[in-house]
PDB file of C-alpha atoms in Angstrom:
ATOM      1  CA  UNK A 162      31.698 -24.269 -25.171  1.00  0.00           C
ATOM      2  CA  UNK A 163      30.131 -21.374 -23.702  1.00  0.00           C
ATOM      3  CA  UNK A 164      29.723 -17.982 -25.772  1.00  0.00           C
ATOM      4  CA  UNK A 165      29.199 -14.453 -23.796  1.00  0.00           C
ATOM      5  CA  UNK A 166      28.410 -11.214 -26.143  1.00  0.00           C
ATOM      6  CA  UNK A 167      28.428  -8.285 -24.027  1.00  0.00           C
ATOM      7  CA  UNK A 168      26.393  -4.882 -24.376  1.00  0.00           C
ATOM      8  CA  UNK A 169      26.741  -2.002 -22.118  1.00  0.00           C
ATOM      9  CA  UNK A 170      24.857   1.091 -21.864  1.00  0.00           C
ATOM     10  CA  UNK A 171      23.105   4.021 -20.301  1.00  0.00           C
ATOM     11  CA  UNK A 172      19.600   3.194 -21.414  1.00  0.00           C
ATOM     12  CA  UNK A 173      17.712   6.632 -22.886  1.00  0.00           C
ATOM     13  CA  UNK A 174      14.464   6.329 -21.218  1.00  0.00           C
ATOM     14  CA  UNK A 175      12.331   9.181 -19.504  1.00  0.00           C
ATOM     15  CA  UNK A 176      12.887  10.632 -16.592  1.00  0.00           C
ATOM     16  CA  UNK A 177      12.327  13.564 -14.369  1.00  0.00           C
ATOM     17  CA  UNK A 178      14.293  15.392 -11.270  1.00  0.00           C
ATOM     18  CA  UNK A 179      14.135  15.095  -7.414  1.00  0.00           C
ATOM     19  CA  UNK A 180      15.068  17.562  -4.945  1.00  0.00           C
ATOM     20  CA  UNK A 181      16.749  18.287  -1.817  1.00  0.00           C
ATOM     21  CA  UNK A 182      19.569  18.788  -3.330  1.00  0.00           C
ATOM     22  CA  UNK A 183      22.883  21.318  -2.781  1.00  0.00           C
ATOM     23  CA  UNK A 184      22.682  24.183  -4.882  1.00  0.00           C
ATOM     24  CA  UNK A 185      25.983  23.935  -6.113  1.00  0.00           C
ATOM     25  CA  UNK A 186      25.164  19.928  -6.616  1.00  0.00           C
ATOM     26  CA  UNK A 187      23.171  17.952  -9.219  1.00  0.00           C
ATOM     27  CA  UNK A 188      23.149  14.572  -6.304  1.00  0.00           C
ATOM     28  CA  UNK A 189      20.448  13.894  -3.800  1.00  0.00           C
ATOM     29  CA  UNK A 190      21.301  14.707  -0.054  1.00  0.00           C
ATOM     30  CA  UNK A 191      19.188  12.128   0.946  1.00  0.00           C
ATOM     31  CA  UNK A 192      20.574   9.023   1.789  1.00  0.00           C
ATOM     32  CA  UNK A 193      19.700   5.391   0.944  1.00  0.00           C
ATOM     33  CA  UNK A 194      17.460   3.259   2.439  1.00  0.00           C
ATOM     34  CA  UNK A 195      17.720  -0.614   2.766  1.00  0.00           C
ATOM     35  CA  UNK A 196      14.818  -2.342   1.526  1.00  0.00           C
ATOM     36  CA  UNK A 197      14.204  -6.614   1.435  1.00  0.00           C
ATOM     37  CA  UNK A 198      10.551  -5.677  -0.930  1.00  0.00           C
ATOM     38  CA  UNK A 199       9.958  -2.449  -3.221  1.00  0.00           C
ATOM     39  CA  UNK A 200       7.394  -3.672  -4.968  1.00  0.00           C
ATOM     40  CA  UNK A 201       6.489  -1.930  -8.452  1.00  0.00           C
ATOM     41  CA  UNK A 202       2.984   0.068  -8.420  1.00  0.00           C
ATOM     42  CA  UNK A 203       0.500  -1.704 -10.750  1.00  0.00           C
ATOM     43  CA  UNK A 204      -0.842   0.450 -14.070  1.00  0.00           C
ATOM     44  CA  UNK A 205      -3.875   1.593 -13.231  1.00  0.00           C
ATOM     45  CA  UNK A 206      -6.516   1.437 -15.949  1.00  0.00           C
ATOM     46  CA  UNK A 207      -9.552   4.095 -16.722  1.00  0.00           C
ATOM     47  CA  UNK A 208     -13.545   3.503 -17.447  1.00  0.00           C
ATOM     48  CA  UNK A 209     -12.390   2.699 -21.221  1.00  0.00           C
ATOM     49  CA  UNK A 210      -9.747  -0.141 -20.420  1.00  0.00           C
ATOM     50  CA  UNK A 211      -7.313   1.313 -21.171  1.00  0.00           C
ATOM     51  CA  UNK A 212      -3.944   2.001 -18.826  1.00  0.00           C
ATOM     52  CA  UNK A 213      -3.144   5.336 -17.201  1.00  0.00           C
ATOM     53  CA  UNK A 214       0.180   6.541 -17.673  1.00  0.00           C
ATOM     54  CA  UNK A 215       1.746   9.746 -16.343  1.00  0.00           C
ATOM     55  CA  UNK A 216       3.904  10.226 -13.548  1.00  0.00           C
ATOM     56  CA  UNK A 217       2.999  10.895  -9.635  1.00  0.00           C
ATOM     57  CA  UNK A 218       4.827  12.488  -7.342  1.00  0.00           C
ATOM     58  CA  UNK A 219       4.649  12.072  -3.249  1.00  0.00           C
ATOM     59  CA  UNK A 220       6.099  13.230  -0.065  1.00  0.00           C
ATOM     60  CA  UNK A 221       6.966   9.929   1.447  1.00  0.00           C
ATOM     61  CA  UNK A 222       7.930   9.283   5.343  1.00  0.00           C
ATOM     62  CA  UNK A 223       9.387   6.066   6.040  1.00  0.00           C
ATOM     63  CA  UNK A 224       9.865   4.743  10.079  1.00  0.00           C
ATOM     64  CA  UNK A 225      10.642   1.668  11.657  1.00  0.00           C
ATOM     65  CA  UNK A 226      10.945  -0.043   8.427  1.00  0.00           C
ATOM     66  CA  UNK A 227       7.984   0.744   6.969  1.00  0.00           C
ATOM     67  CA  UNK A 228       6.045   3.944   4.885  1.00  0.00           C
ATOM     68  CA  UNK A 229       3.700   5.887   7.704  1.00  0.00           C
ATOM     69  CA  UNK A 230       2.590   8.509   5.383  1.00  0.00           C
ATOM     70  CA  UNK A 231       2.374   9.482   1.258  1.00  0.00           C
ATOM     71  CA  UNK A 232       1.443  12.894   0.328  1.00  0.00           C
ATOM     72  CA  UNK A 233       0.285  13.463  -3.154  1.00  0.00           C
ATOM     73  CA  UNK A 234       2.623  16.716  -4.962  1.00  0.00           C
ATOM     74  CA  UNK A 235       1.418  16.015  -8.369  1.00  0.00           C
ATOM     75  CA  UNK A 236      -0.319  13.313 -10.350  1.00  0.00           C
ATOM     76  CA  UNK A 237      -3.714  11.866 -11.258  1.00  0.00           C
ATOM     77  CA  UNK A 238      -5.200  10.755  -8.495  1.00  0.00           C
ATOM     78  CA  UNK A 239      -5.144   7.184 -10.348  1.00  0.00           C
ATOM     79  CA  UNK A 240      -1.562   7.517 -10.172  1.00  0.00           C
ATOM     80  CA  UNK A 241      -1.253   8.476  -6.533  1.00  0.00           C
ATOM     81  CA  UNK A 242      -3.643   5.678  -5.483  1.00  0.00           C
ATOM     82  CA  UNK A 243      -1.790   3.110  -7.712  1.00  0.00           C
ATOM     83  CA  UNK A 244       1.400   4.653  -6.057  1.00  0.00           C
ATOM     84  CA  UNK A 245       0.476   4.379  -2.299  1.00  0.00           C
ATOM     85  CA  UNK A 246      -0.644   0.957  -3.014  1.00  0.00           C
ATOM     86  CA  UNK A 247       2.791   0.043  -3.375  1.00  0.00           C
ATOM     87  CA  UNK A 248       3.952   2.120  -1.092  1.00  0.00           C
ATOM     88  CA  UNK A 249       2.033   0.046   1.712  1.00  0.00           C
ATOM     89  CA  UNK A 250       4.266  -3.661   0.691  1.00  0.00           C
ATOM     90  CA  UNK A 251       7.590  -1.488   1.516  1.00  0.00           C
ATOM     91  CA  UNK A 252       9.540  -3.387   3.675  1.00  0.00           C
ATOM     92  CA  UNK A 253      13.098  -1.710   4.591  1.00  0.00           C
ATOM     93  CA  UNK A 254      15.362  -1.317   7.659  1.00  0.00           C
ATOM     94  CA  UNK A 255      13.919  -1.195  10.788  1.00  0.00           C
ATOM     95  CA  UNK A 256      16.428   0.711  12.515  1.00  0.00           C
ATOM     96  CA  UNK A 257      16.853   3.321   9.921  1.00  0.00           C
ATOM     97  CA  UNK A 258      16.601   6.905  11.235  1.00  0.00           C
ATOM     98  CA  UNK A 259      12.924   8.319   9.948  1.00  0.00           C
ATOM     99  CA  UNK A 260      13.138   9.824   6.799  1.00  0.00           C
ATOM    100  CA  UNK A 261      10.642  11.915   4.508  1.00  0.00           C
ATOM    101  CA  UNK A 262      11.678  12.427   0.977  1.00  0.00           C
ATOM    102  CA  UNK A 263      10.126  12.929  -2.459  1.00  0.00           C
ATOM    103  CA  UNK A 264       9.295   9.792  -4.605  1.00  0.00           C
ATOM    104  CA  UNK A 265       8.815  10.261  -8.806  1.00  0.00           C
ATOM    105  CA  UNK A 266       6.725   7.006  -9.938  1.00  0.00           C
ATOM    106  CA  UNK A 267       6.614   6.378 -13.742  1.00  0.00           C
ATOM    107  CA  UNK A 268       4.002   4.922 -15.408  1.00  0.00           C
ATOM    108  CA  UNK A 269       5.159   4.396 -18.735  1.00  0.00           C
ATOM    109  CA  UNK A 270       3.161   3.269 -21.582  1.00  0.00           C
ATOM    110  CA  UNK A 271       5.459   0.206 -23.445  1.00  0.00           C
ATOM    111  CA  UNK A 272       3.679   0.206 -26.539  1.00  0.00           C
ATOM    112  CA  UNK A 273       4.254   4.044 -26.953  1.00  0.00           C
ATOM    113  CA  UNK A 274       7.126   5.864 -29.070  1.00  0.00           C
ATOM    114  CA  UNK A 275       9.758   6.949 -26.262  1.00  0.00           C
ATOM    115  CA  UNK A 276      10.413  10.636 -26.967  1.00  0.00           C
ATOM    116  CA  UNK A 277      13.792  12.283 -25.147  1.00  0.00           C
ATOM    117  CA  UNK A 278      13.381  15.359 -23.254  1.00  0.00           C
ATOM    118  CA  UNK A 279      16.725  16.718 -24.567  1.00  0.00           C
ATOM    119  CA  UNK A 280      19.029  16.042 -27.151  1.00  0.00           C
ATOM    120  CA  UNK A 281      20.368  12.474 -27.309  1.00  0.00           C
ATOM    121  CA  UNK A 282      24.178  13.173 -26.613  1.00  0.00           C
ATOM    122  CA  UNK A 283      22.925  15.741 -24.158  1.00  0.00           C
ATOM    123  CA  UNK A 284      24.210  15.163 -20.179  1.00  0.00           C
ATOM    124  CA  UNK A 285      20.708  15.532 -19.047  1.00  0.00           C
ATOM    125  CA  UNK A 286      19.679  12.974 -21.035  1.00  0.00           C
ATOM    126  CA  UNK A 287      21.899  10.356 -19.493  1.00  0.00           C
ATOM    127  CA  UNK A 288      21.372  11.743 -16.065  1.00  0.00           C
ATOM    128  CA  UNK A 289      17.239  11.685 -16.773  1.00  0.00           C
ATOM    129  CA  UNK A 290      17.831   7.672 -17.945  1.00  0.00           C
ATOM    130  CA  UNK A 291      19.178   6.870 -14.697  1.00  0.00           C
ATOM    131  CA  UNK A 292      16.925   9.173 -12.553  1.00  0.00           C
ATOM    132  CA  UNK A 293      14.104   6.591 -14.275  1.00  0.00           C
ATOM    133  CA  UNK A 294      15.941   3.143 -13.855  1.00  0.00           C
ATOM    134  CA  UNK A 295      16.565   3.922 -10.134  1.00  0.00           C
ATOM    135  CA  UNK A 296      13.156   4.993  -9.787  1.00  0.00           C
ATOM    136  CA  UNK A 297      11.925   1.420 -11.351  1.00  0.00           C
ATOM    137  CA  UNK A 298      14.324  -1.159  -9.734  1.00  0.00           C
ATOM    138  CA  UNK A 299      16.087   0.631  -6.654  1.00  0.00           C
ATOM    139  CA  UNK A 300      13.664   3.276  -6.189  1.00  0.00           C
ATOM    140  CA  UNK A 301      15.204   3.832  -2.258  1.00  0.00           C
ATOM    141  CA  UNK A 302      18.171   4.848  -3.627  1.00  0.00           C
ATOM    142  CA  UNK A 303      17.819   8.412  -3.033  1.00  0.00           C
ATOM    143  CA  UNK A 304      21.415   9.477  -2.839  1.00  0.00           C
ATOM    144  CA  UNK A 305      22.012   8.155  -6.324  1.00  0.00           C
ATOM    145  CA  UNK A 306      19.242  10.402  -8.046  1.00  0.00           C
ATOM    146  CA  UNK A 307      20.100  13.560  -9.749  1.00  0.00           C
ATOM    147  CA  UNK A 308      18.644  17.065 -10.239  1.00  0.00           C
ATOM    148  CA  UNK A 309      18.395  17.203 -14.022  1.00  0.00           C
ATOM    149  CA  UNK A 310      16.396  20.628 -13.992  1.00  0.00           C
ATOM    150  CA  UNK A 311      19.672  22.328 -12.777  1.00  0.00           C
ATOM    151  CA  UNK A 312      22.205  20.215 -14.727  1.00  0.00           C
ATOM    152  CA  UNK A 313      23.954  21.896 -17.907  1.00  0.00           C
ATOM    153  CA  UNK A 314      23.833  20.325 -21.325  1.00  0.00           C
ATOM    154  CA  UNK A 315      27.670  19.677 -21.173  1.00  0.00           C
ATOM    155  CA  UNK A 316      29.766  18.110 -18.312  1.00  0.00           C
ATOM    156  CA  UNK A 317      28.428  14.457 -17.790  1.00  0.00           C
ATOM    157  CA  UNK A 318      30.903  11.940 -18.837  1.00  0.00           C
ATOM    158  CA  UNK A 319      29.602   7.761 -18.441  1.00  0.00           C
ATOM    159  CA  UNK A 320      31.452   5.074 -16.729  1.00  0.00           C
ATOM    160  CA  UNK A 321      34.265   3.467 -19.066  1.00  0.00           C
ATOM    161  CA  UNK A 322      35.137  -0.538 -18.018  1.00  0.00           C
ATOM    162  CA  UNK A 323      38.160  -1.298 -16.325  1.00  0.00           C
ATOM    163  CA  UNK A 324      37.463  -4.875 -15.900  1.00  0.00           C
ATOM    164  CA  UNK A 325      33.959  -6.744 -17.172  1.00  0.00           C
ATOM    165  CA  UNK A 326      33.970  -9.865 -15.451  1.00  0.00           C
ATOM    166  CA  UNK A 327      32.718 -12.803 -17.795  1.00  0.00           C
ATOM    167  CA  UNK A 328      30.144 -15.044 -15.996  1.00  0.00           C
ATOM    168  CA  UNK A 329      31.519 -18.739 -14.341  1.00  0.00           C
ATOM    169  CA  UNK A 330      29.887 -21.068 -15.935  1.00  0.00           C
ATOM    170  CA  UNK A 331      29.466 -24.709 -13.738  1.00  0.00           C
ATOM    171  CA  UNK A 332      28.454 -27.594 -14.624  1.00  0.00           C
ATOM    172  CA  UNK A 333      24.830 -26.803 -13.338  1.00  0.00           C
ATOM    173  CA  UNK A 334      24.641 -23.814 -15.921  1.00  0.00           C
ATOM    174  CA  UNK A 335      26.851 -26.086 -18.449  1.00  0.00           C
ATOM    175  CA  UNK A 336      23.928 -28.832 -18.503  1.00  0.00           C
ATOM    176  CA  UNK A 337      21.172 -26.445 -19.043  1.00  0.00           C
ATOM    177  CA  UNK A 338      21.748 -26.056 -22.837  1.00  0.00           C
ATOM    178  CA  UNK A 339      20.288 -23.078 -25.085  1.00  0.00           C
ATOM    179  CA  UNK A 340      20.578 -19.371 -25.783  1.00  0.00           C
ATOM    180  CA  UNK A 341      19.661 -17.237 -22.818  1.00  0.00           C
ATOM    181  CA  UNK A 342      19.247 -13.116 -22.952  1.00  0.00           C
ATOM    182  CA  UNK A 343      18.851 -11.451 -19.822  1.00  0.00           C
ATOM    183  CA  UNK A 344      18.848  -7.115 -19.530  1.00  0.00           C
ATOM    184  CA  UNK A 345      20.585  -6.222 -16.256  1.00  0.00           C
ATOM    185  CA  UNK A 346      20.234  -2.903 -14.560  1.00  0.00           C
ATOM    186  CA  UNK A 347      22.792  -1.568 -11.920  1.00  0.00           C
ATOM    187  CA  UNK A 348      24.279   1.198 -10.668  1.00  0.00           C
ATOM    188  CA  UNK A 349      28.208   1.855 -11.052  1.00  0.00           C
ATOM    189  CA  UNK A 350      28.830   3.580  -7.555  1.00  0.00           C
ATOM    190  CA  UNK A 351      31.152   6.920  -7.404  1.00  0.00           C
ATOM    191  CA  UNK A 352      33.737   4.637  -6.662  1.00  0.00           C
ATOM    192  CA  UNK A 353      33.303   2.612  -9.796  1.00  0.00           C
ATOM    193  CA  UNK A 354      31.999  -0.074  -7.521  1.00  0.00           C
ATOM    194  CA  UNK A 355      28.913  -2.283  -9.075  1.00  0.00           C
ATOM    195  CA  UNK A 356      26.553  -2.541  -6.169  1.00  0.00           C
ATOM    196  CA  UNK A 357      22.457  -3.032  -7.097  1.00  0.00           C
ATOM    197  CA  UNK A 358      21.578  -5.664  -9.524  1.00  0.00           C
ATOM    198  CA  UNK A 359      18.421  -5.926 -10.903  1.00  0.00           C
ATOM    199  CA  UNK A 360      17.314  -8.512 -13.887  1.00  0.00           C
ATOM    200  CA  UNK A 361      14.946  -8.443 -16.293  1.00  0.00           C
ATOM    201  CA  UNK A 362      14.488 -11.163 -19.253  1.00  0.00           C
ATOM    202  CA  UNK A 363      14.670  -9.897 -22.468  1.00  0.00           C
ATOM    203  CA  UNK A 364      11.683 -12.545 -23.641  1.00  0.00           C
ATOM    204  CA  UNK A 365       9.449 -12.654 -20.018  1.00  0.00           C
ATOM    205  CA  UNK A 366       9.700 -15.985 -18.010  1.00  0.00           C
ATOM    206  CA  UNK A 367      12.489 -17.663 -20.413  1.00  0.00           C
ATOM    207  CA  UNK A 368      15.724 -16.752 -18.179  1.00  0.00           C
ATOM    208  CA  UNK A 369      16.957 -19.685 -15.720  1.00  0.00           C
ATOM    209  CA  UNK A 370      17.409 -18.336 -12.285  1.00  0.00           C
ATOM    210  CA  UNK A 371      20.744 -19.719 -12.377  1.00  0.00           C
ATOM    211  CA  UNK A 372      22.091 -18.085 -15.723  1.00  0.00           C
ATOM    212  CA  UNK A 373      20.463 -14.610 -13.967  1.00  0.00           C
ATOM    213  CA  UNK A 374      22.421 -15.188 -10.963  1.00  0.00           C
ATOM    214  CA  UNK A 375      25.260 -15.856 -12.464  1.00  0.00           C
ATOM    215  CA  UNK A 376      25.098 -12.820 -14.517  1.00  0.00           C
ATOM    216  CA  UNK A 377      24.560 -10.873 -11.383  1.00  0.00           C
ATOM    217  CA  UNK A 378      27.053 -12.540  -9.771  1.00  0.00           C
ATOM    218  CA  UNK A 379      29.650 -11.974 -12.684  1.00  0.00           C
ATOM    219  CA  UNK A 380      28.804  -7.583 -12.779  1.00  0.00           C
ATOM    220  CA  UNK A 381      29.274  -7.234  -9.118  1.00  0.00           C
ATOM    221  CA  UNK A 382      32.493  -8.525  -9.190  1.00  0.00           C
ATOM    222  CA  UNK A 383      33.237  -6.130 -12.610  1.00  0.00           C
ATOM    223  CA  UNK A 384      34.771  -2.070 -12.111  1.00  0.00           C
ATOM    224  CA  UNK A 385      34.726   0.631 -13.645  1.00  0.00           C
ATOM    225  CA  UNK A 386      35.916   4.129 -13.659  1.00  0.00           C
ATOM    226  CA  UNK A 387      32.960   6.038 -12.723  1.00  0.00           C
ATOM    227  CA  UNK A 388      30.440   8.746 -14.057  1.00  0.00           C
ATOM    228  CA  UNK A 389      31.652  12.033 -13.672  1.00  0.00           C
ATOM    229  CA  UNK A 390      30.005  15.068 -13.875  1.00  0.00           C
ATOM    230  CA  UNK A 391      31.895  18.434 -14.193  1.00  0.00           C
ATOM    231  CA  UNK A 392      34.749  16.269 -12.993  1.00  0.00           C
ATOM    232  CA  UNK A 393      33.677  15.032  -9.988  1.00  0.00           C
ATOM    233  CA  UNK A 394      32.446  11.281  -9.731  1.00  0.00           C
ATOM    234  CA  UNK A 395      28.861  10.285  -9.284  1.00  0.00           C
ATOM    235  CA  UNK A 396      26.656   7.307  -9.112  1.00  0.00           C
ATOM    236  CA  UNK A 397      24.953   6.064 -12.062  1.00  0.00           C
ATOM    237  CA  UNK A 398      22.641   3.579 -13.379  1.00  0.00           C
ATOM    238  CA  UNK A 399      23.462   1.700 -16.543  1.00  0.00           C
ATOM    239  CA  UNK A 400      22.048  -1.266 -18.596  1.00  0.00           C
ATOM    240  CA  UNK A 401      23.446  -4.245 -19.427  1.00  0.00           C
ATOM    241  CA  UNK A 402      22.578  -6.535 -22.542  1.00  0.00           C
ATOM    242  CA  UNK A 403      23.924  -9.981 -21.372  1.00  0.00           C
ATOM    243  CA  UNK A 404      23.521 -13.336 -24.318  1.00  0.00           C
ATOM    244  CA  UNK A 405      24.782 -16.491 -23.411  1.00  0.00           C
ATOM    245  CA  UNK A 406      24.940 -19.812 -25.470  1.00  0.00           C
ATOM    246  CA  UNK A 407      25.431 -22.629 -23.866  1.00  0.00           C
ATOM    247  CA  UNK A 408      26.147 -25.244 -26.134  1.00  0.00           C
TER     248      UNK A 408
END
C-alpha cells in the first residue's frame, strides 16, 4: 500500500523585480532561453568565514549557447564575482537568437529569519516568491518573471487544481520501502500547463532518484487553472510538498 499526502503552495520567500517590461504589464518581454546546465552561484564567504549574502544584479548577453558578457548593475563585488562564476558553466541553445537581459542572483542566508517585503496576503508578495524560485531553479526563464515594483497590492489571484495527478507507483518504486519527502518547484504556465520541474529533498541526499522522478513525472502530467493577475493569466512558480510511504 502506497500513501501520497499532498501540499501545494506559493512559497513566501524574498524576491526582487526585473525589467523590460510593458508599462501597462507586470510580465517580462523577454523570452525564455533553453538551457541543458544553470548551475547555482556558490556563497561566497568574507576574511571572517563567514558567507556573504545580498543580492547582485548583471546585464547578461547570451550567444551561441553560451554567456559572452556580465555587467555588474548592483551588488558586492563578492556577489558579482560569485555570480559570473556561474555564469561561465551556462550551457543553453545554440541557435537561440543573442539576447542581453538583466539577471537578479540571491544569496540568501538559510539560517536567517525570512522577513516579507509586503504584507503576507499581499499580491506582491506572491509575485516576489516566484520572481525568487525562478531565479534559483529556472533562472532563464525570463518571460515568466514579474515587475513587482509596479504591481498593486490587490489583483493577483494563485493557480487553483483542476486535476493533481497522484504519482504511479511500479514495482521498482514498490520494492524500495520507507517514507520519502521530496519539495518540488515548478511553474504553472498561463495556460495552466505544468512545464519546469525542479526537486529538492526535504532531508539532503535521502530522496531515491526514482521516487523524484516519479514525482516529477506525476506534476507534469497535473493542470490547473492558472495565476491571474487583474484578470488576465500569467505564469507562476509554486511549491510542492510531496510525502510518500511506501510500505
Amino acid at each position: 500500500m502506497s500513501n501520497i499526502a499532498w501540499k501545494i503552495s506559493v512559497a513566501l520567500l524574498g524576491g526582487l523585480c526585473g525589467s523590460g517590461l510593458h508599462a501597462a504589464d507586470i510580465r517580462s518581454t523577454a523570452p525564455a532561453l533553453k538551457c541543458t546546465a544553470t548551475p547555482f552561484p556558490a556563497i561566497p564567504t568574507g576574511e571572517d568565514g563567514y558567507g556573504i549574502f545580498g543580492v547582485a544584479e548583471l546585464l547578461v548577453s547570451f550567444a551561441e549557447g553560451r554567456v559572452t558578457q556580465a555587467e555588474a548593475i548592483v551588488g558586492r563585488a563578492e556577489l558579482i564575482d560569485a555570480a559570473k562564476a556561474a555564469l561561465d558553466g551556462y550551457r543553453c541553445d545554440k541557435a537561440a537568437a543573442p539576447l542581453k537581459v538583466p539577471m537578479t542572483f540571491e544569496f540568501i542566508n538559510p539560517w536567517a529569519k525570512k522577513t516579507l517585503a509586503f504584507p503576507l496576503h499581499d499580491s506582491r508578495t506572491s509575485l516576489a516568491a516566484s520572481n525568487s524560485i525562478i531565479r534559483r531553479y529556472f533562472p532563464t526563464r525570463f518571460d515568466a518573471i514579474h515587475e513587482v515594483a509596479t504591481a498593486e497590492a490587490v489583483g493577483y489571484a494563485p493557480p487553483r487544481p483542476q486535476s493533481v495527478v497522484r504519482p504511479e507507483i511500479d514495482a521498482a518504486a514498490a520494492r524500495l520501502g520507507g517514507d520519502w519527502t521530496v519539495e518540488y518547484q515548478f511553474i504553472v504556465e498561463a495556460d495552466g500547463v505544468v512545464t519546469d520541474v525542479a526537486a529538492k529533498p526535504v532531508v539532503p541526499g535521502q530522496a531515491h532518484p526514482l521516487v523524484v522522478r516519479l514525482g516529477a513525472a506525476a506534476l507534469r502530467k497535473s493542470k490547473f487553472d492558472p495565476a491571474t493577475y487583474k484578470g488576465k493569466p500569467i505564469p507562476i512558480a509554486m511549491v510542492h510538498l510531496m510525502t510518500l510511504k511506501l510500505d
